mmCIF file with all atom_site columns, C-alpha atoms in Angstrom:
data_model
loop_
_atom_site.group_PDB
_atom_site.id
_atom_site.type_symbol
_atom_site.label_atom_id
_atom_site.label_alt_id
_atom_site.label_comp_id
_atom_site.label_asym_id
_atom_site.label_entity_id
_atom_site.label_seq_id
_atom_site.pdbx_PDB_ins_code
_atom_site.Cartn_x
_atom_site.Cartn_y
_atom_site.Cartn_z
_atom_site.occupancy
_atom_site.B_iso_or_equiv
_atom_site.pdbx_formal_charge
_atom_site.auth_seq_id
_atom_site.auth_comp_id
_atom_site.auth_asym_id
_atom_site.auth_atom_id
_atom_site.pdbx_PDB_model_num
ATOM 1  C CA . MET A 1 1  ? 0.000   0.000  0.000  1.00 45.00 ? 1  MET A CA 1
ATOM 2  C CA . SER A 1 2  ? 1.419   3.357  -0.952 1.00 50.00 ? 2  SER A CA 1
ATOM 3  C CA . TRP A 1 3  ? 0.537   6.491  0.948  1.00 47.00 ? 3  TRP A CA 1
ATOM 4  C CA . SER A 1 4  ? -0.088  9.837  -0.679 1.00 51.00 ? 4  SER A CA 1
ATOM 5  C CA . LEU A 1 5  ? 1.676   12.738 0.979  1.00 50.00 ? 5  LEU A CA 1
ATOM 6  C CA . PRO A 1 6  ? -1.563  14.345 2.305  1.00 55.00 ? 6  PRO A CA 1
ATOM 7  C CA . ALA A 1 7  ? -2.781  11.015 3.736  1.00 51.00 ? 7  ALA A CA 1
ATOM 8  C CA . LEU A 1 8  ? 0.568   10.396 5.420  1.00 43.00 ? 8  LEU A CA 1
ATOM 9  C CA . ALA A 1 9  ? 0.602   13.916 6.880  1.00 44.00 ? 9  ALA A CA 1
ATOM 10 C CA . ALA A 1 10 ? -2.957  13.487 8.193  1.00 46.00 ? 10 ALA A CA 1
ATOM 11 C CA . ALA A 1 11 ? -2.027  10.162 9.817  1.00 44.00 ? 11 ALA A CA 1
ATOM 12 C CA . LEU A 1 12 ? 1.000   11.696 11.518 1.00 44.00 ? 12 LEU A CA 1
ATOM 13 C CA . ILE A 1 13 ? -0.969  14.704 12.745 1.00 43.00 ? 13 ILE A CA 1
ATOM 14 C CA . THR A 1 14 ? -3.684  12.439 14.141 1.00 44.00 ? 14 THR A CA 1
ATOM 15 C CA . GLN A 1 15 ? -1.099  10.398 16.036 1.00 51.00 ? 15 GLN A CA 1
ATOM 16 C CA . ALA A 1 16 ? 0.574   13.529 17.393 1.00 55.00 ? 16 ALA A CA 1
ATOM 17 C CA . ASN A 1 17 ? -2.629  14.970 18.862 1.00 69.00 ? 17 ASN A CA 1
ATOM 18 C CA . PRO A 1 18 ? -3.160  14.021 22.505 1.00 80.00 ? 18 PRO A CA 1
ATOM 19 C CA . VAL A 1 19 ? -6.188  11.941 23.455 1.00 91.00 ? 19 VAL A CA 1
ATOM 20 C CA . MET A 1 20 ? -8.666  13.648 25.775 1.00 95.00 ? 20 MET A CA 1
ATOM 21 C CA . ILE A 1 21 ? -11.093 11.938 28.165 1.00 96.00 ? 21 ILE A CA 1
ATOM 22 C CA . PRO A 1 22 ? -13.770 13.595 30.331 1.00 96.00 ? 22 PRO A CA 1
ATOM 23 C CA . ALA A 1 23 ? -12.659 14.482 33.859 1.00 96.00 ? 23 ALA A CA 1
ATOM 24 C CA . SER A 1 24 ? -14.615 13.058 36.794 1.00 94.00 ? 24 SER A CA 1
ATOM 25 C CA . ASN A 1 25 ? -16.346 15.541 39.097 1.00 91.00 ? 25 ASN A CA 1
ATOM 26 C CA . GLY A 1 26 ? -15.199 18.435 36.921 1.00 90.00 ? 26 GLY A CA 1
ATOM 27 C CA . THR A 1 27 ? -11.421 18.327 37.440 1.00 95.00 ? 27 THR A CA 1
ATOM 28 C CA . THR A 1 28 ? -10.467 14.839 38.745 1.00 96.00 ? 28 THR A CA 1
ATOM 29 C CA . CYS A 1 29 ? -8.252  12.872 36.345 1.00 97.00 ? 29 CYS A CA 1
ATOM 30 C CA . PRO A 1 30 ? -6.958  9.278  36.511 1.00 96.00 ? 30 PRO A CA 1
ATOM 31 C CA . GLY A 1 31 ? -3.275  8.443  36.968 1.00 95.00 ? 31 GLY A CA 1
ATOM 32 C CA . GLY A 1 32 ? -1.204  8.879  33.809 1.00 93.00 ? 32 GLY A CA 1
ATOM 33 C CA . THR A 1 33 ? -3.267  11.868 32.689 1.00 96.00 ? 33 THR A CA 1
ATOM 34 C CA . SER A 1 34 ? -3.261  15.552 33.491 1.00 96.00 ? 34 SER A CA 1
ATOM 35 C CA . TYR A 1 35 ? -6.079  18.070 33.735 1.00 97.00 ? 35 TYR A CA 1
ATOM 36 C CA . ALA A 1 36 ? -6.230  20.052 30.483 1.00 96.00 ? 36 ALA A CA 1
ATOM 37 C CA . GLY A 1 37 ? -9.052  22.423 31.369 1.00 96.00 ? 37 GLY A CA 1
ATOM 38 C CA . ALA A 1 38 ? -12.713 22.657 30.333 1.00 96.00 ? 38 ALA A CA 1
ATOM 39 C CA . GLY A 1 39 ? -13.541 19.365 32.077 1.00 96.00 ? 39 GLY A CA 1
ATOM 40 C CA . TYR A 1 40 ? -11.055 17.182 30.163 1.00 97.00 ? 40 TYR A CA 1
ATOM 41 C CA . CYS A 1 41 ? -7.957  15.134 31.006 1.00 96.00 ? 41 CYS A CA 1
ATOM 42 C CA . LYS A 1 42 ? -5.055  14.767 28.568 1.00 96.00 ? 42 LYS A CA 1
ATOM 43 C CA . VAL A 1 43 ? -3.726  11.216 28.177 1.00 94.00 ? 43 VAL A CA 1
ATOM 44 C CA . ARG A 1 44 ? 0.066   10.914 28.216 1.00 88.00 ? 44 ARG A CA 1
ATOM 45 C CA . GLY A 1 45 ? 1.808   8.048  26.453 1.00 86.00 ? 45 GLY A CA 1
ATOM 46 C CA . ASN A 1 46 ? 0.308   5.058  24.692 1.00 86.00 ? 46 ASN A CA 1
ATOM 47 C CA . VAL A 1 47 ? -2.369  4.165  27.266 1.00 91.00 ? 47 VAL A CA 1
ATOM 48 C CA . GLN A 1 48 ? -6.066  3.547  26.659 1.00 94.00 ? 48 GLN A CA 1
ATOM 49 C CA . TYR A 1 49 ? -8.654  4.518  29.291 1.00 96.00 ? 49 TYR A CA 1
ATOM 50 C CA . PHE A 1 50 ? -12.268 3.395  29.632 1.00 95.00 ? 50 PHE A CA 1
ATOM 51 C CA . PRO A 1 51 ? -14.913 3.765  32.352 1.00 96.00 ? 51 PRO A CA 1
ATOM 52 C CA . ALA A 1 52 ? -14.734 1.313  35.249 1.00 96.00 ? 52 ALA A CA 1
ATOM 53 C CA . GLN A 1 53 ? -17.816 -0.731 36.189 1.00 94.00 ? 53 GLN A CA 1
ATOM 54 C CA . ASN A 1 54 ? -19.452 0.120  39.521 1.00 91.00 ? 54 ASN A CA 1
ATOM 55 C CA . GLY A 1 55 ? -16.865 2.841  40.116 1.00 88.00 ? 55 GLY A CA 1
ATOM 56 C CA . THR A 1 56 ? -13.668 0.778  40.522 1.00 94.00 ? 56 THR A CA 1
ATOM 57 C CA . THR A 1 57 ? -14.158 -2.667 38.890 1.00 96.00 ? 57 THR A CA 1
ATOM 58 C CA . CYS A 1 58 ? -11.908 -3.351 35.881 1.00 96.00 ? 58 CYS A CA 1
ATOM 59 C CA . PRO A 1 59 ? -11.668 -6.481 33.714 1.00 96.00 ? 59 PRO A CA 1
ATOM 60 C CA . GLY A 1 60 ? -8.590  -8.713 33.526 1.00 95.00 ? 60 GLY A CA 1
ATOM 61 C CA . GLY A 1 61 ? -5.738  -7.226 31.532 1.00 95.00 ? 61 GLY A CA 1
ATOM 62 C CA . SER A 1 62 ? -6.501  -3.743 32.799 1.00 96.00 ? 62 SER A CA 1
ATOM 63 C CA . SER A 1 63 ? -5.946  -1.900 36.052 1.00 96.00 ? 63 SER A CA 1
ATOM 64 C CA . TYR A 1 64 ? -7.829  0.764  37.986 1.00 97.00 ? 64 TYR A CA 1
ATOM 65 C CA . ALA A 1 65 ? -6.306  4.169  37.258 1.00 97.00 ? 65 ALA A CA 1
ATOM 66 C CA . GLY A 1 66 ? -8.456  6.281  39.560 1.00 96.00 ? 66 GLY A CA 1
ATOM 67 C CA . ALA A 1 67 ? -11.265 8.785  38.928 1.00 96.00 ? 67 ALA A CA 1
ATOM 68 C CA . GLY A 1 68 ? -13.578 5.989  37.713 1.00 96.00 ? 68 GLY A CA 1
ATOM 69 C CA . TYR A 1 69 ? -11.333 4.809  34.853 1.00 97.00 ? 69 TYR A CA 1
ATOM 70 C CA . CYS A 1 70 ? -9.523  1.574  33.961 1.00 97.00 ? 70 CYS A CA 1
ATOM 71 C CA . LYS A 1 71 ? -6.366  1.643  31.854 1.00 96.00 ? 71 LYS A CA 1
ATOM 72 C CA . VAL A 1 72 ? -4.778  -0.740 29.369 1.00 94.00 ? 72 VAL A CA 1
ATOM 73 C CA . ARG A 1 73 ? -1.183  -0.329 28.236 1.00 77.00 ? 73 ARG A CA 1
#
């Protein structure tokens, strides 16, 4: 598969943009993130976050990160 220059640039820009997840209780962010303002947390590194069940319950292969989120590396 060959990439056109605009498609390659768009892919690189998308990867460079930080992922944002909603903060809990307005400004509370899980570990590995930082508060970015406007009710959002900025994810640092290559970590995926998703809401925990019943507040703190996370499935196998993930760990509780705080603020109601589980994380997967």
